[in-house]
mmCIF file of C-alpha atoms in Angstrom:
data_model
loop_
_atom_site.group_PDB
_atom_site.id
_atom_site.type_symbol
_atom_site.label_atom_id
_atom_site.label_comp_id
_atom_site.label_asym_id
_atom_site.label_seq_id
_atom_site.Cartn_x
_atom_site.Cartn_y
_atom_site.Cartn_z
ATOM 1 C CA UNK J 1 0.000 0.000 0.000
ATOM 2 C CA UNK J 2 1.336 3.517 -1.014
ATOM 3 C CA UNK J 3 2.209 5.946 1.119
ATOM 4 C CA UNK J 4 -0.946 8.016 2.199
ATOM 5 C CA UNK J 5 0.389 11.273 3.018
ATOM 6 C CA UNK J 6 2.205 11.245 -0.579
ATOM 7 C CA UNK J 7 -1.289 9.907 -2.162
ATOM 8 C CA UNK J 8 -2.817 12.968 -0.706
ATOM 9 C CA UNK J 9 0.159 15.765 -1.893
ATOM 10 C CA UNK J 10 -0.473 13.885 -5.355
ATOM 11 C CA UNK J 11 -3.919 14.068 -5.245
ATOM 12 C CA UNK J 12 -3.391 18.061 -4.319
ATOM 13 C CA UNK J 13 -1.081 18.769 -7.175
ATOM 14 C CA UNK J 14 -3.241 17.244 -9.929
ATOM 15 C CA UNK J 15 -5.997 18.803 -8.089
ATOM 16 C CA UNK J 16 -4.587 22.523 -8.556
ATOM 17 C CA UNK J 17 -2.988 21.666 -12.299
ATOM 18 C CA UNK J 18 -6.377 21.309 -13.287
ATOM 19 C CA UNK J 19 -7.204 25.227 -12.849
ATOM 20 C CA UNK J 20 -4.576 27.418 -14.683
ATOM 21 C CA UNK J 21 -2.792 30.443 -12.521
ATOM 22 C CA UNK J 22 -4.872 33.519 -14.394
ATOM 23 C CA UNK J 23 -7.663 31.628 -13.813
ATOM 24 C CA UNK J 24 -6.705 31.014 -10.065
ATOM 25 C CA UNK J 25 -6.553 34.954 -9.704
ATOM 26 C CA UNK J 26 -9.963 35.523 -11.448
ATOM 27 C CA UNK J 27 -11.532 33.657 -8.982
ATOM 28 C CA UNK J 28 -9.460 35.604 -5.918
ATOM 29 C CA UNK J 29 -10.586 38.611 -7.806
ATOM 30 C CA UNK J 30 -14.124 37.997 -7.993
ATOM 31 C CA UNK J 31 -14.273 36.578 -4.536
ATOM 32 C CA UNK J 32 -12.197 39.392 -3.104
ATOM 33 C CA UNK J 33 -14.956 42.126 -4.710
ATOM 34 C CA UNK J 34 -18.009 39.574 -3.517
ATOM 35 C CA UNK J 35 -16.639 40.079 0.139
ATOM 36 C CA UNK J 36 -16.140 43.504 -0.223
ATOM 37 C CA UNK J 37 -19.541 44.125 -1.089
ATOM 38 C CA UNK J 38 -20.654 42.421 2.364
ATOM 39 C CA UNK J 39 -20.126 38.659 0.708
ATOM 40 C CA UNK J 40 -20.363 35.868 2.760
ATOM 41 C CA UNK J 41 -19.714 31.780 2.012
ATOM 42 C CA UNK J 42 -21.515 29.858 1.983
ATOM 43 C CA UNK J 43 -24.114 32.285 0.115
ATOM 44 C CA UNK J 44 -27.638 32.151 -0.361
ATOM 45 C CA UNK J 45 -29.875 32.723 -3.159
ATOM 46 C CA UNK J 46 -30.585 35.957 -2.548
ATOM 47 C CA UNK J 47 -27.459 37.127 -1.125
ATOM 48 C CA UNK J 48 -25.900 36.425 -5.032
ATOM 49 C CA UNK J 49 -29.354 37.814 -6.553
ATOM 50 C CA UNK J 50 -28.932 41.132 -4.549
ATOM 51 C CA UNK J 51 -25.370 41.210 -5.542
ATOM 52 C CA UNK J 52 -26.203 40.878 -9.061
ATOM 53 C CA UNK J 53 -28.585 43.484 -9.269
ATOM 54 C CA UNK J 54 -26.711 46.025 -7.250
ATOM 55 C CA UNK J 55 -23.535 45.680 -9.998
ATOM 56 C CA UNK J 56 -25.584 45.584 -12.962
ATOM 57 C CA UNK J 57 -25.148 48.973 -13.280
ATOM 58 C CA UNK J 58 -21.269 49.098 -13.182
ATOM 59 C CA UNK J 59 -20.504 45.717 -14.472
ATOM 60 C CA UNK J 60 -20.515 43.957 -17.530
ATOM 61 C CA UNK J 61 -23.203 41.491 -18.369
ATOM 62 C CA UNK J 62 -19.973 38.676 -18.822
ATOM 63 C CA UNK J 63 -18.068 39.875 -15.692
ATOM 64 C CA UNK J 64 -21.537 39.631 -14.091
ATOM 65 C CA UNK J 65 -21.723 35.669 -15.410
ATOM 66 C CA UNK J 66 -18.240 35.167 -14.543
ATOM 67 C CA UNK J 67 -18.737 36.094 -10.973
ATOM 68 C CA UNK J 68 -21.527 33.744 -10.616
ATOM 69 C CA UNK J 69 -19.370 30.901 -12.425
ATOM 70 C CA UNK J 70 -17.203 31.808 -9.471
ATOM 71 C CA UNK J 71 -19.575 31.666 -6.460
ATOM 72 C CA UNK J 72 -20.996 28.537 -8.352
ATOM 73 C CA UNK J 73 -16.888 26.412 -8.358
ATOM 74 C CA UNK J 74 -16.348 27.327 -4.571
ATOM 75 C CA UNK J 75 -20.014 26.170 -3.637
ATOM 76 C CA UNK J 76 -19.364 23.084 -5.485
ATOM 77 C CA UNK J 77 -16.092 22.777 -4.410
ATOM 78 C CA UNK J 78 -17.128 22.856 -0.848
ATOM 79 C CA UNK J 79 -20.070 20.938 -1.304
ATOM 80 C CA UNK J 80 -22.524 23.527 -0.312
ATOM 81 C CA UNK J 81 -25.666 24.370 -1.494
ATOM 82 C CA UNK J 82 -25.208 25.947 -4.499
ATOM 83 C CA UNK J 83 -27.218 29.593 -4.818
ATOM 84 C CA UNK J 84 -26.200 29.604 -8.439
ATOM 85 C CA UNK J 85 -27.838 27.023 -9.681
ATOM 86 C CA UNK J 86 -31.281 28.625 -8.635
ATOM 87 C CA UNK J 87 -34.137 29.877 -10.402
ATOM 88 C CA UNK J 88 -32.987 33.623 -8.773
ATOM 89 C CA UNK J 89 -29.989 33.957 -9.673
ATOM 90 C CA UNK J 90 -30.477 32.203 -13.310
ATOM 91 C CA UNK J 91 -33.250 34.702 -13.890
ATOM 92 C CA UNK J 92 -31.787 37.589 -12.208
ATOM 93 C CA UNK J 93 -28.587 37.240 -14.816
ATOM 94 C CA UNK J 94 -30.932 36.793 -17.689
ATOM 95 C CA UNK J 95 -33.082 39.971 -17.040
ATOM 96 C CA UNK J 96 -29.373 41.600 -16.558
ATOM 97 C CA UNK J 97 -28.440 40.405 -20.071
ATOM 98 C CA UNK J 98 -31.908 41.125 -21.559
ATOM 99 C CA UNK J 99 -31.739 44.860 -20.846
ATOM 100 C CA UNK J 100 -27.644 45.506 -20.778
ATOM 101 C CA UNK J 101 -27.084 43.366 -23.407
ATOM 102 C CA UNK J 102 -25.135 40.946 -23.663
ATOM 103 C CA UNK J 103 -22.735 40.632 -26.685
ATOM 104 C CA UNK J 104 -19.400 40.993 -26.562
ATOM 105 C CA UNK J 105 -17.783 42.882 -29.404
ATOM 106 C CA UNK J 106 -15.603 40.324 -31.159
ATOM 107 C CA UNK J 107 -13.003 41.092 -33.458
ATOM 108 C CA UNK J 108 -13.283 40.174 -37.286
ATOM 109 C CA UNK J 109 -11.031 37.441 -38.010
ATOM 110 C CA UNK J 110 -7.859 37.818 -40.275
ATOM 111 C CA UNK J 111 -8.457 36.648 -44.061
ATOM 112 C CA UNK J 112 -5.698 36.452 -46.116
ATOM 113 C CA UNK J 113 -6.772 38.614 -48.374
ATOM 114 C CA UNK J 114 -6.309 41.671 -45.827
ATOM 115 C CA UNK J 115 -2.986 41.235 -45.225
ATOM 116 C CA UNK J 116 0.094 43.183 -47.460
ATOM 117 C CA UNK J 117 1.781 42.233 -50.252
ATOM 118 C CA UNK J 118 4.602 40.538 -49.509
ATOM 119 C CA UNK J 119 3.658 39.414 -46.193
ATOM 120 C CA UNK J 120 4.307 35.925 -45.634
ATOM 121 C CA UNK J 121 2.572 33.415 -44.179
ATOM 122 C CA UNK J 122 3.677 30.049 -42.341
ATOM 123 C CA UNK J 123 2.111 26.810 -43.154
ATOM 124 C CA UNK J 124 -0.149 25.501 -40.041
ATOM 125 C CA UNK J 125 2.061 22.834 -37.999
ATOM 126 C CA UNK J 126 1.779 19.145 -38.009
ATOM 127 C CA UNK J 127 2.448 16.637 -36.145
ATOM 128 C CA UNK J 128 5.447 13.893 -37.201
ATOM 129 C CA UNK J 129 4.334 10.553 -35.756
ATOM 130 C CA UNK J 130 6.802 8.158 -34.637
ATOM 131 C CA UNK J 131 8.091 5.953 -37.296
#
């Protein structure tokens, strides 16, 4: 039988490869502003729902879904109750996105055609199997 102490650091270090380090400070950030507002975890329904609703006007519709995708991995990484998942909060982003909007300006992709004489481009890379 394996060692369970070195199991468990194993188990920890897959654990935290699986979320990448920006993404590790997105959630600090949007948990850091949650408790700032008066926050607290575990939340409830309409703790996130009041939340919502008092940043719709200074927030982006995405940040706004990204905080709740936040809230939502701690609560299910705890294995609380999860106030994201309700009706509230659902609707309260929806009427958010309804009447901010919600579309994201996305840049127009790169044709070839658009780029300068003489500009070269590089084949896509493949992959060599072994032989």
């Amino acid at each position: 039988m394996s060692d369970p102490a070195a199991a468990s650091n194993t188990t920890e270090t897959f654990i935290r490869a699986s979320i990448s380090e920006s993404t590790r400070r997105a959630y600090r950030a949007d948990l850091a502003h949650f408790a700032a507002w008066g926050g607290a975890m575990p939340a409830t329904k309409e703790m996130v729902a009041r939340y919502l609703a008092e940043h719709a006007d200074t927030l982006a519709p995405a940040s706004l879904a990204r905080r709740v995708a936040t809230l939502s991995k701690v609560h299910a990484a705890n294995d609380w109750s999860n106030p994201c998942q309700s009706e509230m909060v659902r609707a309260i982003l929806r009427g958010i996105k309804r009447v901010k909007g919600a579309a994201q300006h996305q840049a127009k992709p790169l044709v070839r055609e658009a780029l300068p004489p003489g500009v070269a481009l590089t084949p896509k890379p493949c992959r060599v199997s072994s032989l």
